[in-house]
Coordinates of C-alpha atoms and ligand atoms in Angstrom, one line a residue:
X1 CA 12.2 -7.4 13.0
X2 CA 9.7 -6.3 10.6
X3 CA 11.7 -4.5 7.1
X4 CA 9.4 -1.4 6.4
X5 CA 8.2 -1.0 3.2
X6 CA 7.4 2.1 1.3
X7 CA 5.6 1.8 -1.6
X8 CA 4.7 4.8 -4.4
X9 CA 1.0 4.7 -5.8
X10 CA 1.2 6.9 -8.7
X11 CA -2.3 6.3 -9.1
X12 CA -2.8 7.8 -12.7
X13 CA 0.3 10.0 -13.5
X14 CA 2.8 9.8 -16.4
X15 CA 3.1 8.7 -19.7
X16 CA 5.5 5.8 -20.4
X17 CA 8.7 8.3 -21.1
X18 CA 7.7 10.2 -17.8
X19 CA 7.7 6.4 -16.0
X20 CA 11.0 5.9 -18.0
X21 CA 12.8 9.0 -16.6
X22 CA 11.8 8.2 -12.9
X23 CA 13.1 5.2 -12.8
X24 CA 16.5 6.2 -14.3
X25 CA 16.8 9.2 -11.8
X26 CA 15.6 7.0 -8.8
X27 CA 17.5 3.9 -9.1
X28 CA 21.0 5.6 -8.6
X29 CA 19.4 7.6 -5.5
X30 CA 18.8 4.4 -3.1
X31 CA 21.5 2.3 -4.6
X32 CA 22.9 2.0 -1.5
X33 CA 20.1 1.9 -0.1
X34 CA 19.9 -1.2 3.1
X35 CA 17.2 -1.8 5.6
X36 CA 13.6 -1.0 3.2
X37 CA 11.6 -2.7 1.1
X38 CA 10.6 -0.5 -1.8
X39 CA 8.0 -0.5 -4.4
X40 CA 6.9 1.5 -7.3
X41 CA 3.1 1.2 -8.5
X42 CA 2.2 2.9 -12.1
X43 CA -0.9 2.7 -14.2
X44 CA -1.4 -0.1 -15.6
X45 CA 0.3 1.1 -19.0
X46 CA 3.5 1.6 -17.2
X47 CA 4.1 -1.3 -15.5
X48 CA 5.9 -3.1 -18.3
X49 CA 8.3 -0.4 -19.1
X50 CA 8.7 -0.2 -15.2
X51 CA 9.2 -3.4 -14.8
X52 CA 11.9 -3.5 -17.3
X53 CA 13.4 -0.5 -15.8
X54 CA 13.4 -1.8 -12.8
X55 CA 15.0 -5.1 -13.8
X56 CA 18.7 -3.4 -13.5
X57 CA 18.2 -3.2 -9.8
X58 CA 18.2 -6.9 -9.8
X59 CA 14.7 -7.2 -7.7
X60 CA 15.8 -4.6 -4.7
X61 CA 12.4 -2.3 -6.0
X62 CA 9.5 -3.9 -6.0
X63 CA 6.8 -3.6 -9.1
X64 CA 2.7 -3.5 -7.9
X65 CA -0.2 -2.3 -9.4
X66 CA -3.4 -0.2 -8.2
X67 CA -6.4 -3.0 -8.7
X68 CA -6.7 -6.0 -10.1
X69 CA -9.9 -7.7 -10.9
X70 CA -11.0 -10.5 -8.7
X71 CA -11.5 -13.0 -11.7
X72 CA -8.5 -14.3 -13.5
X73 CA -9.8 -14.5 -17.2
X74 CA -13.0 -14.2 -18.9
X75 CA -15.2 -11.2 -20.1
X76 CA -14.8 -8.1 -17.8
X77 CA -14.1 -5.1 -20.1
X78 CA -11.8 -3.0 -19.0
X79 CA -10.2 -5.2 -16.0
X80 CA -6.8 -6.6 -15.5
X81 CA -6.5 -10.2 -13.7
X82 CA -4.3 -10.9 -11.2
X83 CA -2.1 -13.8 -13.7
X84 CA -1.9 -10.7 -16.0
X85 CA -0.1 -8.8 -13.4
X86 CA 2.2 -11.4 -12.5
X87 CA 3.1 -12.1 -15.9
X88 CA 4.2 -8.2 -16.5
X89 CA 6.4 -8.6 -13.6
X90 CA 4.4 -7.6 -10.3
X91 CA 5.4 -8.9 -6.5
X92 CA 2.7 -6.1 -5.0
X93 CA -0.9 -5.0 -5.6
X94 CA -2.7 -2.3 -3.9
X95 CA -6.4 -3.1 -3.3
X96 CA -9.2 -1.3 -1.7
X97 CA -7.6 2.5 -2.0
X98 CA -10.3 4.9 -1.2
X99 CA -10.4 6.3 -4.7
X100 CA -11.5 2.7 -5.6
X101 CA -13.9 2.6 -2.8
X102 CA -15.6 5.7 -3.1
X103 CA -15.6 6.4 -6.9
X104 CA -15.3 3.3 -8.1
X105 CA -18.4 1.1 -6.0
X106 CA -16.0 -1.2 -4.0
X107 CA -17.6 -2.6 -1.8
X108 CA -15.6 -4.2 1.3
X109 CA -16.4 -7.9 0.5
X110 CA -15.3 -7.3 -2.9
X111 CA -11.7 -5.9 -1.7
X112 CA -12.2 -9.4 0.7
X113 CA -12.6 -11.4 -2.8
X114 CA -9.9 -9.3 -4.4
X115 CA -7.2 -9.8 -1.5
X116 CA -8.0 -13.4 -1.6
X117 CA -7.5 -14.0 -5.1
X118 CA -4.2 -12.2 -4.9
X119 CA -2.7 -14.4 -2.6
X120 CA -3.9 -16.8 -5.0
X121 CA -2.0 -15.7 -7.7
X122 CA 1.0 -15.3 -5.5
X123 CA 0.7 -11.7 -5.2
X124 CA 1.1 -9.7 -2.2
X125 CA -2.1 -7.3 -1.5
X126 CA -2.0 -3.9 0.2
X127 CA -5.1 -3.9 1.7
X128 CA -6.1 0.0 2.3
X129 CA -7.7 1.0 5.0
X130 CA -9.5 3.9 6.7
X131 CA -11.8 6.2 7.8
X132 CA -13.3 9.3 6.4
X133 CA -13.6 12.8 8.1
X134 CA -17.2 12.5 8.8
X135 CA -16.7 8.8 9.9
X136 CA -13.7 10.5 12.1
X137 CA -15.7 13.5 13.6
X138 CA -18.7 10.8 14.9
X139 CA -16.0 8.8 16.7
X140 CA -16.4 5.4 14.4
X141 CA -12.8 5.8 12.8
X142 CA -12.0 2.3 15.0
X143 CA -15.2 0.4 13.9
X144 CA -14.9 1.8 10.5
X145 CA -11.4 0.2 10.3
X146 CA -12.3 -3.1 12.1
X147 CA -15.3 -3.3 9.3
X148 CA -13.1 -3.0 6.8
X149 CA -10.6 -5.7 8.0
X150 CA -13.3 -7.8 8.8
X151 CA -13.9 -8.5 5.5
X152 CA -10.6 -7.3 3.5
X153 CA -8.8 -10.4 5.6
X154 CA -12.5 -13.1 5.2
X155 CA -11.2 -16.4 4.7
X156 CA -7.3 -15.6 5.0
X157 CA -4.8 -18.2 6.7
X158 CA -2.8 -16.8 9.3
X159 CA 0.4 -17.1 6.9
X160 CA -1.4 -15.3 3.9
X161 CA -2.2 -12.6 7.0
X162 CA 1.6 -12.5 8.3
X163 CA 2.9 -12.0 4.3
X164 CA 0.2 -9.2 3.9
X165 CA 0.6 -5.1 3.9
X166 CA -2.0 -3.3 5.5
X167 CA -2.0 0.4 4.6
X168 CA -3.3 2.7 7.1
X169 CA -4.9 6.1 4.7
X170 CA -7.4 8.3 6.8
X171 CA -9.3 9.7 4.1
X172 CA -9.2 13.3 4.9
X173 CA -5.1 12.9 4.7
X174 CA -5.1 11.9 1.7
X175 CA -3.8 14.5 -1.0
X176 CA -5.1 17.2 1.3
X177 CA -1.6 18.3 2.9
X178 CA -3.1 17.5 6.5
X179 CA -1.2 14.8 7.2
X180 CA -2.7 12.4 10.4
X181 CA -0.3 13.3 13.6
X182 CA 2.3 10.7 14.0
X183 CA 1.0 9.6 17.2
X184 CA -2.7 9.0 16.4
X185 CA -1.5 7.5 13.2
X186 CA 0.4 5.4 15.8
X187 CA -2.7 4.7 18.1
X188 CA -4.7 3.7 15.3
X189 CA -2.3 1.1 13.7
X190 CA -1.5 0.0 17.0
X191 CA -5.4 -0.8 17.4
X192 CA -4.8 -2.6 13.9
X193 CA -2.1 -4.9 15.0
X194 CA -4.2 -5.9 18.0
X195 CA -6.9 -6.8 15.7
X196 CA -5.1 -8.7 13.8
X197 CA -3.8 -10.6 17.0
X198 CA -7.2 -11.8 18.3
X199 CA -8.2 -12.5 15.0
X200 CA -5.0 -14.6 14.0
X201 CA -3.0 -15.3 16.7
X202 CA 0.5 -13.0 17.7
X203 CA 2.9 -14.4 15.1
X204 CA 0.6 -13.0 12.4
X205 CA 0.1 -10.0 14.1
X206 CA 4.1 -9.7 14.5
X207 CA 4.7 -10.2 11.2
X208 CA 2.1 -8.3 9.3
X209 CA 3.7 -5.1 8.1
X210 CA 1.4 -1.8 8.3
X211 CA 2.1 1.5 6.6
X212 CA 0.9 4.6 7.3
X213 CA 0.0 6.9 4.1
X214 CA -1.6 10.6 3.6
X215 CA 0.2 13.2 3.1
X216 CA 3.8 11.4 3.9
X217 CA 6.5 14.0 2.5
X218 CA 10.4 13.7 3.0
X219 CA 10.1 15.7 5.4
X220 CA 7.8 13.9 7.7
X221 CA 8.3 10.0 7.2
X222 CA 10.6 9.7 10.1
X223 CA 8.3 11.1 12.3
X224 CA 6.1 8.1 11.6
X225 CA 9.2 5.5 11.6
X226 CA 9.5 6.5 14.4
X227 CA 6.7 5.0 16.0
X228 CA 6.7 1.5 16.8
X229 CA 3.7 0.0 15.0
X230 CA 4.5 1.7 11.6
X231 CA 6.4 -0.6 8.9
X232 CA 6.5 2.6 6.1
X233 CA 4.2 4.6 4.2
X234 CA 1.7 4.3 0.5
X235 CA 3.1 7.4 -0.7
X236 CA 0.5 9.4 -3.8
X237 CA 2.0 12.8 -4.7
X238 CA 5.3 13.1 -2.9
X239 CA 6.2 10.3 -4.8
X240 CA 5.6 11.5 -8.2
X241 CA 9.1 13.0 -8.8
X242 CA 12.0 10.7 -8.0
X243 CA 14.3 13.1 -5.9
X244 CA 11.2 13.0 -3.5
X245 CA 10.2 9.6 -3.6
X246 CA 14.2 8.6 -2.9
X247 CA 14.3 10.9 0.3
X248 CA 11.3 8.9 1.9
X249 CA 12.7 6.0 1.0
X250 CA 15.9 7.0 2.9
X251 CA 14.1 8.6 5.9
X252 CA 12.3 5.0 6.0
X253 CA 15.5 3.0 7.6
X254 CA 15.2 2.4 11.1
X255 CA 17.4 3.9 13.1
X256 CA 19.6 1.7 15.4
Ligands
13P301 P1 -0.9 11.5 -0.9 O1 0.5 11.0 -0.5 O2 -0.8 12.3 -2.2 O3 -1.6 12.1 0.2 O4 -1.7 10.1 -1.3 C1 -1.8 9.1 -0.4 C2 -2.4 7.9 -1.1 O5 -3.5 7.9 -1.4 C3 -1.5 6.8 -1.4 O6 -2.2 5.7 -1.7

């Protein structure tokens, strides 16, 4: 059975102390915590007072970061490698978030090249996907995705595919409060998974874990556990404060 995983993308929020007090306040809150894989992704300014924070739960939360660069050295101003990321401590990385894509220039073979060199740096990618409201409204939210995948997976081996998180994020939920209903969310990660099956056989496509994210609050994660193709959630704002983020973690163990 696949272990869900729900991962915080704090995209950029808090200061090093702020980072600091989360994790003191969160650790004690899923101590006990069996059954969920979880991960915490800060700027990259946090990540080794995280990670240090973090050390005391001996490994049970995951650190990852928000982008990577697809080079591991050289002269990129500005851009963090992949070794660099492992060497401050990280298991995850999150690549091809919307913000990056639509802000930022990313192209999709470039998330492709990215999610590549990840694996070859012994990182796990969470390859983003997902469609915009426009894209949504002219019915192309399924070729959109399978565009996407097309090239975010180029080139991957069906056990680089199996060890990979796919995050399902339609656009318009992102941030908005308009969270995707639990049962399209469903259809459409559903429609993932069998993607992934013709593309790299049914073992991959068993294994590959795929979250749903937009708008996830405590509130509503277990209506998306609850569906049988989602493996957690990429949570942005609900997971800013650690009382929150702890509650969707909780709400993210599968019942029975
Ligand atoms: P919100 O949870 O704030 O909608 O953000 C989702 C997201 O972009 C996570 O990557």
């Amino acid at each position: 059975m696949r272990i869900p995983v729900i991962a915080a993308n704090w995209k950029m929020h808090k200061t090093l102390s702020e980072a600091a007090q989360f994790v003191k306040e969160f650790l004690p809150q899923v101590a006990g915590l069996e059954g969920v894989d979880i991960a915490i992704c800060p700027p990259f300014t946090a990540l080794g007072a995280v990670g240090w924070a973090l050390a005391e739960a001996k490994g049970r939360v995951g650190l990852g970061a928000q982008n990577m660069a697809k080079e591991a050295q050289g002269a990129f101003t500005g851009e963090v490698s992949g070794p660099m990321l492992k060497d401050v401590g990280c298991t995850y990385v999150i690549l091809g978030h919307s913000e990056r894509r639509s802000l930022f220039g990313e192209s999709d073979e470039l998330v492709g090249e990215k999610v590549r060199a990840a694996f070859g740096y012994d990182l796990i990618p969470i390859l983003c996907v997902g469609e915009t409201l426009a894209e949504r409204e002219a019915g192309q939210t399924d070729s959109v995705i399978r565009r996407q995948l097309l090239a975010g997976t180029d080139q991957l081996s069906t056990a680089q595919v199996a060890r990979a998180v796919i995050a399902y994020e339609p656009v318009w939920a992102i941030g908005t409060g308009k969270n995707c209903n639990p049962a399209d969310a469903q259809a459409t990660i559903e429609g993932i998974r069998g993607w992934v099956g013709d593309r790299f056989g049914a073992e991959a496509a068993k294994a590959v874990r795929i979250q749903y994210g937009g708008s996830v609050k405590p509130n509503n994660v277990s209506d998306y556990m609850a569906q049988p193709d989602i493996d957690g959630a990429l949570v942005g704002g609900a997971a800013l404060e650690a009382g929150s983020f702890a509650a969707i973690c909780a709400g993210a163990v599968r019942k029975g």
